[in-house]
XYZ file of C-alpha atoms in Angstrom:
761
model
C 142.794 33.690 91.615
C 142.033 34.480 87.962
C 142.705 30.871 87.020
C 140.317 29.773 89.772
C 137.584 32.137 88.492
C 137.996 30.794 84.962
C 137.947 27.255 86.256
C 134.638 27.970 87.984
C 133.319 29.656 84.759
C 132.578 32.936 86.557
C 133.622 35.191 83.606
C 131.595 33.102 81.149
C 128.468 33.100 83.301
C 128.840 36.779 84.171
C 129.357 37.575 80.475
C 126.186 35.717 79.525
C 124.393 37.626 82.284
C 125.600 40.959 80.873
C 124.621 40.014 77.310
C 121.150 38.916 78.409
C 120.779 42.000 80.551
C 121.743 44.275 77.661
C 119.121 42.657 75.444
C 116.481 43.044 78.121
C 117.390 46.698 78.684
C 117.213 47.395 74.942
C 113.768 45.832 74.784
C 112.271 47.705 77.740
C 113.939 50.935 76.606
C 112.145 50.565 73.285
C 108.786 49.687 74.862
C 108.538 51.580 78.116
C 110.067 54.492 80.041
C 110.815 54.543 83.790
C 111.048 50.757 83.872
C 114.317 50.965 81.902
C 116.059 52.533 84.877
C 114.286 50.066 87.156
C 115.557 47.061 85.181
C 119.097 48.457 84.960
C 119.121 49.055 88.716
C 117.743 45.574 89.395
C 120.342 43.894 87.178
C 123.196 45.825 88.780
C 121.930 45.153 92.293
C 121.759 41.396 91.616
C 125.389 41.144 90.444
C 126.635 40.010 93.913
C 124.246 37.030 93.811
C 125.190 36.162 90.217
C 128.907 36.242 91.009
C 128.390 34.254 94.215
C 126.327 31.556 92.500
C 128.678 31.404 89.515
C 131.674 30.991 91.787
C 129.940 28.288 93.838
C 128.320 26.263 91.048
C 130.239 27.232 87.903
C 132.276 24.059 87.902
C 131.023 20.435 87.953
C 130.532 19.011 91.412
C 128.352 19.277 94.486
C 125.284 21.565 93.859
C 124.064 21.625 97.466
C 123.486 25.132 98.823
C 125.754 26.071 101.697
C 125.223 28.512 104.545
C 126.885 31.268 102.483
C 124.386 31.052 99.605
C 121.412 30.571 101.903
C 122.206 33.814 103.717
C 123.947 35.865 100.999
C 121.419 35.537 98.164
C 118.319 36.369 100.297
C 120.157 39.346 101.832
C 121.041 40.578 98.353
C 117.408 40.188 97.232
C 116.091 42.019 100.317
C 118.619 44.830 99.944
C 117.822 45.168 96.217
C 114.076 45.231 96.917
C 114.509 47.967 99.517
C 116.649 50.134 97.239
C 114.247 49.692 94.330
C 111.218 50.462 96.495
C 112.589 53.736 97.800
C 114.156 54.684 94.485
C 111.104 54.063 92.291
C 108.130 54.623 94.628
C 105.389 56.574 92.868
C 106.840 56.142 89.380
C 104.823 54.550 86.594
C 106.725 51.401 85.643
C 104.269 50.405 82.949
C 104.264 51.306 79.297
C 104.650 54.973 78.400
C 101.468 54.809 76.310
C 97.866 53.823 76.792
C 95.358 52.435 74.268
C 92.172 54.382 73.524
C 89.110 53.265 71.565
C 86.896 56.039 70.183
C 84.901 57.349 67.263
C 86.268 59.989 64.930
C 84.279 62.972 63.699
C 82.654 60.832 61.011
C 81.575 58.129 63.463
C 84.299 55.645 62.458
C 85.695 53.509 65.286
C 89.468 53.811 65.696
C 92.103 52.480 68.110
C 95.075 54.661 69.034
C 98.154 54.454 71.225
C 98.703 57.737 73.061
C 101.386 58.741 75.589
C 100.771 59.000 79.305
C 101.188 62.479 80.747
C 103.812 61.241 83.239
C 106.237 60.674 80.369
C 105.662 64.002 78.616
C 108.780 66.158 78.274
C 107.885 69.795 78.978
C 110.230 72.330 77.469
C 110.644 76.107 77.086
C 112.362 77.237 73.876
C 113.943 80.698 73.712
C 114.931 82.660 70.625
C 118.463 81.912 69.448
C 120.914 84.830 69.545
C 122.218 86.004 66.175
C 126.019 86.129 66.567
C 126.838 86.313 62.848
C 127.072 90.107 62.814
C 124.620 90.071 59.893
C 121.383 91.887 60.807
C 119.807 90.281 57.770
C 119.760 87.039 59.743
C 117.923 88.443 62.769
C 114.779 86.750 61.481
C 116.414 83.366 62.004
C 116.372 83.954 65.782
C 112.582 83.688 65.564
C 112.574 81.216 62.678
C 114.578 78.665 64.640
C 112.017 78.809 67.448
C 109.109 78.555 65.000
C 110.570 75.632 63.075
C 111.739 73.740 66.140
C 108.366 74.088 67.863
C 106.548 72.803 64.783
C 108.953 69.897 64.273
C 108.722 68.811 67.923
C 104.937 68.999 67.660
C 105.008 65.747 65.694
C 106.134 63.835 68.795
C 103.373 63.362 71.336
C 105.967 62.930 74.081
C 107.165 66.533 73.778
C 105.338 69.718 74.798
C 107.208 72.921 73.934
C 106.427 76.590 74.675
C 108.249 79.548 73.191
C 108.121 83.335 72.742
C 105.855 82.904 69.703
C 103.169 81.183 71.805
C 100.530 82.877 73.941
C 100.335 86.146 72.036
C 100.219 89.265 74.182
C 98.395 87.590 77.048
C 100.561 85.619 79.417
C 103.093 84.619 76.728
C 106.818 84.232 77.323
C 107.545 87.152 74.984
C 105.393 89.502 77.085
C 107.365 88.572 80.207
C 110.625 89.080 78.331
C 109.499 92.478 77.092
C 108.543 93.588 80.598
C 111.999 92.483 81.763
C 113.658 94.716 79.142
C 114.157 92.316 76.225
C 111.705 93.601 73.575
C 112.740 91.086 70.904
C 113.261 88.193 73.305
C 116.967 87.801 72.438
C 120.078 88.167 74.574
C 118.196 86.842 77.591
C 120.318 85.948 80.648
C 120.265 82.385 81.910
C 118.711 83.386 85.248
C 115.665 84.944 83.554
C 115.219 81.989 81.204
C 115.203 79.675 84.199
C 112.760 81.906 86.105
C 110.223 82.001 83.271
C 110.480 78.253 82.637
C 109.993 77.588 86.338
C 107.027 79.981 86.445
C 105.378 77.827 83.777
C 106.418 74.580 85.499
C 108.488 73.407 82.511
C 111.212 70.939 83.479
C 113.668 71.894 80.713
C 114.581 74.962 78.691
C 116.555 75.391 75.479
C 118.572 78.368 74.279
C 121.167 78.754 71.582
C 123.035 80.889 69.097
C 123.460 81.344 65.350
C 126.893 81.852 63.823
C 128.861 81.322 60.619
C 131.823 78.986 60.312
C 134.060 77.719 57.549
C 131.385 75.220 56.501
C 128.522 77.722 56.506
C 125.708 78.340 58.958
C 126.061 76.964 62.498
C 123.365 76.492 65.136
C 124.462 75.785 68.687
C 121.854 74.616 71.208
C 122.064 74.349 74.986
C 119.597 72.187 76.914
C 119.170 72.946 80.632
C 117.337 71.314 83.478
C 115.120 74.069 84.884
C 115.249 73.303 88.596
C 119.039 73.462 88.895
C 119.767 75.493 85.752
C 122.177 72.673 84.953
C 123.515 72.391 81.425
C 122.630 68.892 80.221
C 123.778 68.989 76.604
C 125.498 71.457 74.277
C 125.153 70.557 70.598
C 126.438 72.177 67.402
C 124.849 71.675 63.983
C 126.856 72.767 60.945
C 126.234 73.324 57.256
C 123.189 73.283 55.014
C 120.078 75.438 55.018
C 118.449 76.650 58.232
C 115.540 74.216 57.932
C 117.915 71.264 57.560
C 119.802 72.313 60.696
C 116.526 72.637 62.606
C 115.640 69.068 61.578
C 118.959 67.825 62.880
C 118.536 69.744 66.110
C 114.997 68.461 66.664
C 116.002 64.812 66.288
C 118.939 65.175 68.674
C 116.889 67.165 71.174
C 114.285 64.417 71.425
C 117.055 61.953 72.275
C 118.588 64.337 74.793
C 115.197 64.772 76.462
C 114.890 61.011 76.925
C 111.959 60.390 74.592
C 111.346 56.575 74.517
C 113.212 54.815 71.736
C 110.090 53.370 70.135
C 108.632 56.878 69.828
C 111.803 58.021 68.070
C 111.434 55.135 65.635
C 107.659 55.034 65.198
C 106.495 58.671 65.502
C 106.097 60.729 62.327
C 109.224 62.765 61.700
C 108.643 64.726 58.537
C 111.251 67.335 57.641
C 110.265 70.749 58.968
C 110.238 72.015 55.383
C 107.333 69.623 54.721
C 105.459 70.945 57.753
C 106.118 74.609 56.972
C 107.575 75.537 53.589
C 110.414 74.720 51.196
C 110.758 78.436 50.447
C 113.392 80.229 52.529
C 111.881 83.683 51.773
C 108.428 82.432 52.848
C 109.961 81.047 56.036
C 111.696 84.375 56.724
C 108.519 86.450 56.225
C 106.499 84.070 58.402
C 109.058 84.083 61.225
C 109.061 87.897 61.314
C 105.243 87.983 61.173
C 104.755 85.488 63.997
C 107.214 87.420 66.132
C 105.429 90.694 65.419
C 102.004 89.229 66.266
C 103.308 87.630 69.484
C 104.551 91.075 70.508
C 101.041 92.502 70.127
C 101.147 94.019 66.623
C 98.642 91.660 65.030
C 97.476 93.941 62.212
C 101.067 94.929 61.377
C 102.000 91.308 60.726
C 99.555 91.004 57.803
C 101.859 92.374 55.025
C 104.623 89.947 56.006
C 102.219 87.000 56.033
C 100.891 88.070 52.636
C 104.441 87.903 51.266
C 104.935 84.489 52.878
C 101.868 82.924 51.256
C 102.632 84.647 47.964
C 106.026 82.911 47.984
C 104.398 79.590 48.946
C 100.585 79.331 48.710
C 100.733 75.833 50.285
C 102.254 77.222 53.501
C 99.301 76.084 55.660
C 100.476 77.552 58.977
C 101.065 80.979 57.423
C 97.676 80.842 55.653
C 95.923 80.016 58.932
C 97.760 82.800 60.750
C 96.900 85.223 57.956
C 93.242 84.217 58.158
C 93.233 84.823 61.909
C 95.000 88.186 61.492
C 92.478 89.248 58.846
C 89.605 88.182 61.090
C 90.970 90.175 64.025
C 91.611 93.112 61.702
C 87.989 93.155 60.533
C 88.814 91.918 57.003
C 86.240 89.151 57.011
C 86.098 88.103 53.353
C 89.897 87.961 53.081
C 89.979 85.993 56.335
C 87.650 83.345 54.938
C 89.730 83.003 51.781
C 93.000 82.580 53.690
C 91.503 80.033 56.080
C 90.090 78.029 53.170
C 93.610 77.843 51.721
C 94.931 76.710 55.100
C 92.303 73.978 55.322
C 93.090 72.856 51.769
C 96.700 72.214 52.791
C 95.971 71.035 56.329
C 97.730 67.733 55.591
C 101.073 69.512 55.983
C 100.593 70.044 59.717
C 100.992 67.621 62.650
C 97.761 65.992 63.791
C 97.305 68.095 66.922
C 97.800 71.297 64.922
C 95.217 70.041 62.440
C 92.650 69.514 65.210
C 93.316 72.968 66.630
C 92.884 74.666 63.259
C 89.750 72.687 62.427
C 88.213 73.793 65.722
C 89.167 77.414 65.030
C 87.738 77.244 61.511
C 84.440 75.749 62.674
C 84.076 78.071 65.663
C 85.016 81.507 64.350
C 85.050 81.232 60.562
C 82.158 78.877 59.795
C 80.392 79.910 63.048
C 79.283 76.365 63.741
C 79.736 76.292 67.520
C 78.437 72.751 67.978
C 80.767 71.299 65.369
C 83.710 73.135 66.930
C 82.739 71.724 70.298
C 82.599 68.231 68.797
C 86.073 68.556 67.281
C 87.582 69.834 70.518
C 85.959 66.991 72.445
C 87.234 64.488 69.842
C 90.745 65.892 70.413
C 90.517 65.117 74.135
C 89.221 61.602 73.379
C 91.901 60.916 70.773
C 94.667 62.288 72.999
C 93.227 61.994 76.522
C 96.541 62.960 78.135
C 97.157 65.979 75.866
C 96.691 69.076 78.007
C 96.306 71.423 75.018
C 93.112 69.674 73.948
C 91.629 70.002 77.433
C 92.595 73.680 77.506
C 90.792 74.317 74.224
C 87.714 72.471 75.471
C 87.810 74.521 78.697
C 87.821 77.728 76.627
C 84.754 76.531 74.750
C 82.977 75.730 78.021
C 83.902 79.218 79.220
C 82.320 80.746 76.124
C 79.246 78.599 76.670
C 79.008 79.857 80.253
C 79.322 76.315 81.630
C 81.460 76.914 84.709
C 81.041 73.369 86.057
C 82.365 71.642 82.941
C 85.132 74.211 82.583
C 86.280 73.335 86.100
C 86.129 69.629 85.200
C 88.569 70.191 82.337
C 91.024 72.000 84.600
C 90.624 69.253 87.183
C 91.442 66.740 84.447
C 94.595 68.679 83.612
C 95.657 68.552 87.263
C 95.004 64.808 87.365
C 97.047 64.304 84.211
C 99.881 66.487 85.415
C 99.844 67.681 89.043
C 102.780 69.969 88.207
C 100.389 72.252 86.259
C 99.982 74.204 89.488
C 98.559 77.363 87.916
C 95.238 75.649 87.342
C 94.654 75.618 91.096
C 94.367 79.390 90.832
C 92.178 79.149 87.738
C 89.789 76.744 89.457
C 89.773 78.911 92.575
C 88.738 81.904 90.491
C 85.886 79.987 88.874
C 84.542 78.838 92.241
C 84.745 82.416 93.509
C 82.762 83.633 90.475
C 80.079 81.096 91.343
C 79.937 82.226 94.971
C 81.512 79.043 96.381
C 84.105 80.909 98.429
C 85.180 78.022 100.669
C 86.215 75.890 97.702
C 87.819 78.912 96.060
C 89.982 79.520 99.125
C 90.855 75.836 99.277
C 92.328 75.908 95.771
C 94.107 79.221 96.323
C 95.649 77.918 99.539
C 96.938 74.849 97.713
C 98.881 77.197 95.461
C 100.174 79.204 98.438
C 101.545 76.041 100.054
C 103.481 75.266 96.881
C 104.605 78.805 96.033
C 104.679 81.067 99.093
C 107.070 83.428 97.272
C 104.743 84.019 94.306
C 102.690 87.224 94.681
C 99.872 85.622 92.684
C 99.448 83.168 95.558
C 97.899 85.927 97.654
C 95.918 88.033 95.172
C 93.411 85.238 94.505
C 92.812 84.858 98.228
C 92.472 88.623 98.575
C 89.926 88.934 95.753
C 87.878 86.113 97.301
C 87.783 87.866 100.662
C 86.801 91.063 98.856
C 83.883 89.257 97.213
C 82.902 87.983 100.653
C 82.926 91.515 102.064
C 85.831 90.739 104.419
C 87.900 93.808 103.630
C 90.401 93.464 106.447
C 91.536 90.003 105.394
C 91.459 91.067 101.730
C 93.712 94.024 102.458
C 96.056 91.857 104.522
C 96.420 89.356 101.666
C 97.094 92.120 99.124
C 99.711 93.625 101.447
C 101.398 90.222 101.709
C 101.494 90.071 97.905
C 103.097 93.543 97.863
C 105.796 92.355 100.269
C 106.584 89.421 97.970
C 106.764 91.670 94.872
C 106.782 95.429 95.621
C 107.157 96.268 91.918
C 103.991 94.500 90.669
C 101.536 97.266 89.562
C 98.390 95.116 89.719
C 98.648 94.933 93.527
C 98.156 98.672 94.265
C 95.392 98.654 91.629
C 93.605 95.929 93.602
C 94.122 97.852 96.853
C 92.664 100.939 95.174
C 89.563 98.973 94.174
C 89.130 97.930 97.791
C 89.167 101.568 98.857
C 86.681 102.528 96.137
C 84.261 99.895 97.439
C 84.598 101.453 100.893
C 84.263 105.028 99.625
C 87.854 106.025 100.460
C 88.630 107.780 97.184
C 91.673 109.735 98.384
C 93.410 106.537 99.488
C 92.405 104.915 96.209
C 94.107 107.755 94.326
C 97.318 107.202 96.310
C 97.367 103.540 95.297
C 96.563 104.574 91.733
C 99.692 106.753 91.611
C 101.792 103.879 92.949
C 100.457 101.604 90.215
C 101.160 104.134 87.458
C 104.717 104.644 88.717
C 105.286 100.871 88.707
C 103.795 100.331 85.227
C 106.248 98.830 82.768
C 104.076 98.043 79.750
C 101.020 99.290 77.831
C 99.019 96.528 79.519
C 99.995 97.910 82.931
C 98.959 101.450 81.994
C 95.716 100.141 80.531
C 94.864 98.563 83.894
C 95.505 101.919 85.596
C 93.149 103.704 83.194
C 90.506 101.036 83.814
C 90.854 101.874 87.505
C 90.356 105.550 86.629
C 87.046 104.652 84.994
C 85.930 102.918 88.187
C 87.006 105.868 90.324
C 85.241 108.487 88.222
C 82.259 106.372 87.222
C 81.445 105.512 90.848
C 81.508 109.223 91.722
C 79.434 110.341 88.713
C 82.256 112.355 87.117
C 81.607 112.073 83.388
C 83.863 114.933 82.360
C 86.737 112.900 83.802
C 85.384 109.725 82.206
C 85.728 111.277 78.766
C 89.445 111.773 79.429
C 89.715 108.213 80.775
C 88.065 106.878 77.626
C 90.579 108.619 75.365
C 93.621 107.547 77.370
C 92.401 103.981 77.697
C 91.667 103.779 73.958
C 95.088 105.130 73.015
C 97.051 102.722 75.185
C 94.827 99.766 74.192
C 95.707 100.434 70.551
C 99.338 99.658 71.417
C 98.650 95.990 72.095
C 95.079 95.016 71.144
C 94.047 93.738 67.746
C 91.458 95.860 65.879
C 88.435 93.697 66.731
C 89.220 93.484 70.443
C 90.006 97.186 70.462
C 86.541 98.073 69.164
C 84.816 95.702 71.604
C 86.834 97.086 74.489
C 86.048 100.693 73.612
C 82.366 99.935 73.203
C 82.135 98.472 76.677
C 83.745 101.339 78.542
C 81.966 103.006 81.472
C 82.001 106.311 79.592
C 79.713 104.867 76.896
C 77.645 102.291 78.783
C 76.449 104.705 81.474
C 76.399 107.889 79.414
C 72.615 108.185 79.747
C 73.025 108.734 83.500
C 74.686 112.037 82.645
C 72.385 112.974 79.772
C 75.111 112.226 77.240
C 73.398 109.369 75.455
C 73.324 111.118 72.067
C 77.100 111.424 71.787
C 77.579 107.937 73.230
C 75.220 106.432 70.638
C 77.041 108.267 67.847
C 80.342 106.829 69.075
C 78.824 103.339 69.281
C 77.469 103.690 65.739
C 80.964 104.613 64.580
C 82.551 101.692 66.407
C 79.942 99.265 65.071
C 80.776 100.303 61.530
C 84.408 99.322 62.118
C 83.659 95.692 62.917
C 81.921 92.988 60.890
C 79.296 90.422 61.829
C 78.995 88.513 64.023
C 81.460 90.376 66.259
C 79.725 93.728 65.765
C 76.991 92.332 68.053
C 79.326 92.749 71.030
C 78.561 96.475 70.875
C 74.957 95.557 71.736
C 76.010 95.302 75.390
C 76.655 99.051 75.585
C 73.584 99.921 73.491
C 71.510 97.734 75.805
C 72.721 99.508 78.940
C 71.950 102.934 77.469
C 68.463 101.964 76.302
C 67.693 100.275 79.637
C 68.527 103.539 81.397
C 66.322 105.442 78.942
C 63.554 102.817 79.394
C 63.365 102.413 75.606
C 61.792 98.954 75.468
C 61.808 98.614 71.697
C 65.513 99.280 71.397
C 66.227 97.019 74.363
C 64.471 94.219 72.447
C 66.501 95.003 69.309
C 69.768 94.729 71.211
C 68.659 91.512 72.933
C 67.956 90.027 69.500
C 71.467 90.995 68.381
C 73.001 89.288 71.399
C 70.902 86.162 70.889
C 72.088 85.986 67.275
C 75.697 86.224 68.481
C 75.111 83.464 71.018
C 73.631 81.279 68.296
C 76.445 82.016 65.831
C 79.489 81.290 67.986
C 77.988 79.605 71.031
C 78.880 82.506 73.307
C 76.285 81.604 75.925
C 78.292 83.501 78.560
C 76.315 86.517 77.286
C 72.982 85.056 78.416
C 73.041 86.821 81.814
C 73.098 90.150 79.945
C 70.075 88.999 77.929
C 68.259 88.002 81.135
C 69.074 91.411 82.604
C 67.553 93.129 79.557
C 64.444 90.943 79.700
C 64.094 91.730 83.386
C 64.255 95.452 82.709
C 61.587 95.209 79.983
C 59.133 93.365 82.217
C 59.917 95.699 85.123
C 59.078 98.705 82.951
C 55.845 96.945 81.964
C 54.997 96.535 85.650
C 55.282 92.723 85.709
C 57.646 92.594 88.668
C 57.200 88.876 89.389
C 58.477 87.961 85.941
C 61.175 90.626 86.202
C 62.440 89.096 89.445
C 62.574 85.687 87.748
C 64.770 87.165 85.002
C 67.029 88.923 87.494
C 67.431 85.701 89.475
C 68.509 83.908 86.287
C 71.297 86.475 86.027
C 72.422 85.654 89.551
C 72.489 81.923 88.855
C 75.492 82.621 86.641
C 76.773 85.785 88.334
C 75.856 85.721 92.035
C 77.481 89.114 92.642
C 75.642 90.969 89.840
C 74.832 94.361 91.363
C 72.434 95.408 88.543
C 70.422 92.205 89.093
C 70.332 92.702 92.867
C 69.242 96.318 92.489
C 66.576 95.248 89.989
C 65.259 92.638 92.430
C 65.106 95.206 95.246
C 63.191 97.684 93.068
C 60.661 95.021 92.148
C 60.335 93.810 95.734
C 59.541 97.351 96.862
C 57.026 97.778 94.031
C 55.327 94.542 95.148
C 55.071 95.820 98.714
C 57.783 93.459 99.977
C 59.775 96.111 101.823
C 61.461 93.704 104.240
C 62.695 91.537 101.379
C 63.906 94.631 99.514
C 65.778 95.810 102.619
C 67.449 92.399 103.025
C 68.524 92.384 99.359
C 70.076 95.838 99.617
C 71.780 95.217 102.953
C 73.479 92.213 101.358
C 74.748 94.463 98.535
C 76.080 96.953 101.088
C 77.694 94.212 103.147
C 79.806 93.311 100.122
C 80.210 96.855 98.732
C 79.743 99.281 101.672
C 79.907 102.471 99.601
C 77.665 101.449 96.685
C 75.740 104.706 96.119
C 72.858 103.214 94.128
C 72.211 100.637 96.866
C 72.210 103.391 99.523
C 69.773 105.451 97.442
C 67.475 102.486 96.813
C 67.521 101.586 100.525
C 66.574 105.175 101.348
C 63.484 104.733 99.144
C 62.615 101.537 101.035
C 62.877 103.336 104.381
C 60.875 106.305 103.070
C 58.113 103.910 101.987
C 58.017 102.300 105.447
C 58.095 105.594 107.358
C 61.633 105.230 108.706
C 62.596 108.782 107.840
C 65.758 109.002 109.953
C 67.094 105.793 108.421
C 66.154 107.046 104.957
C 68.088 110.276 105.539
C 71.128 108.313 106.720
C 71.083 106.197 103.560
C 70.557 109.020 101.095
C 73.319 111.017 102.810
C 75.636 108.022 102.331
C 74.825 108.036 98.602
C 75.371 111.797 98.348
C 78.712 111.482 100.146
C 79.927 109.242 97.304
C 78.427 111.635 94.733
C 79.571 114.864 96.395
C 81.900 115.644 93.471
C 79.543 114.388 90.749
C 78.940 116.461 87.629
C 75.899 118.766 87.982
C 74.058 116.913 85.177
C 74.547 113.480 86.758
C 70.958 112.246 87.121
C 71.290 109.706 89.964
C 72.837 112.415 92.172
C 70.035 114.818 91.161
C 67.421 112.262 92.213
C 69.220 111.679 95.495
C 69.246 115.408 96.271
C 65.533 115.616 95.473
C 64.860 112.720 97.850
C 66.940 114.372 100.576
C 64.958 117.586 100.209
C 61.679 115.657 100.314
C 62.721 113.812 103.451
């Protein structure tokens, strides 16, 4: 038989087929991605036909096709086509990149090859466990993550997230801390998989640090997230830590299946070139980044100062130091550090450069338009890079442009449908704009994908709450509580529902549940925010003073100094102090807070000043605070503050008696914030003053449909009914207001006015 095969040249022909196939596979593997598997499958599936034809026609003689070839080859082709169709349906078999033509920031036309999102490798990186027994190497647990993330950032086909990303808001480290791993080390495999899956990352990497006979050893383990299956275990031995990280990064890209041409053509500078050649600088920076990610932003400054002292060209550390100084209210030092970062920007990968340039233009140079241009250029240069679209969405959010912000999130979903969380984000934006049907549509998409995620139901519940459908809202929150009984935000949301309905005792029960379930300072902060709502709605300012202190203390545990001041300034205790005759002490506290924060961010305190002066009907000071807010909007493009400006303008013209113009201003507020209660109450006051009692009644009934126990709306409606001679209805409404305010402080002015109205009626 073997002699017959050789005689018919089957081995020779089959060998040539294999050699040609191997060359073809090597070519497509270099140039494209999924098509490599397609070509391999096709070549393997066609082997029966090749062998059959070689056997039949490999030797000289008759070349006429027989019945065997006429039936066998077509059957093989049909079978191969069917297998390939079902095996590769929906996969992009084209090149892994696309060509883009655009203008850079200087107007120069450039052509770039950028990867398609379908071929992006999404990865979670966890801190490596220090198994050397040397506590002096604990920093390397964080340093490995920092260096690996930066090195991988050079390859556009890899997107990595780690405990050093995201800061204290939604970052992996925060989740790890809440699960009982404060430093993010020693994490069990099940939790690593859960957090990677939560972020829809298809792989995750963990590892360990040890010492062997040849020196330092790093061992990495790459897992597939869905099955928690170990794909590759690698060990890297000898040399300095940065050298081992370089070795690990190169191997990891291969293990992830990055296309061969990207491995050969992409920049692959040593991580020491991207970060620093100084091991002490690297150590200080790793500890500082870890500290900041855990919420202690100000505390990381001394470590970063040591890092840049050891290596002034350490661009990433300089940029982080500049940001830390800025958030710590050390403005001049912040500018100096950021200038040093920009001077050595060449050390960073291109995407990191674009991100830092945007940050510098937006917050340091306060050129909002230029920052917007750079962020937009990022999305044009790398149209499939989600991080650029996220940054642009944040800028649109600051500009108050909800429509364009939604467009960016929609783009992200088009690029990568597995970024499921943006369905919830889009749903929330539609709900803010009053488009509840579309909001529910996006929330329900998320529910269909993740019925066991409590967040699937809270978005639906909040939408129903905004619609005034309290029964369905409560039902959705209760479903969320069934999915995760230990999540403290759920009883907080249920408590807010009860506050809106005037059921304060039930709200307090939910409040106690939330406090008992709290696991972090952020959880306790949310409880104390609820306390402010509870006591503020009831006019209890003695209690609000306690709430303010507790909220401030717990906020200091995780907020940076600038955000801490802004948060304190915008508390209910300060904003509405004039309602209780406590404006003098509130203004003194605001003056103190303003002195702790530099321009332009000190203008955020104008929001609280504005509310106090509106209550006092001090037009001149209202104008001063509006000017401060307009300057802030101009400086950093924070147009999301414009509704507050419109509200202040409306109050000024209302005080002047120009109610038509006041209503126009209040309606501008509602264009951005359809559920703005202050704007609705302002409109109703002006409608009543203009003799439009029916319109005023309709406005207030809509407020009460959404928030049934809103005391100010009940009081204002009582005035409408008094004006129209409906005394019984007026009494009913003022009694409803007084029921909410039955435990108000004696000096609480709205309750005093309500009691005077009740006596008059």
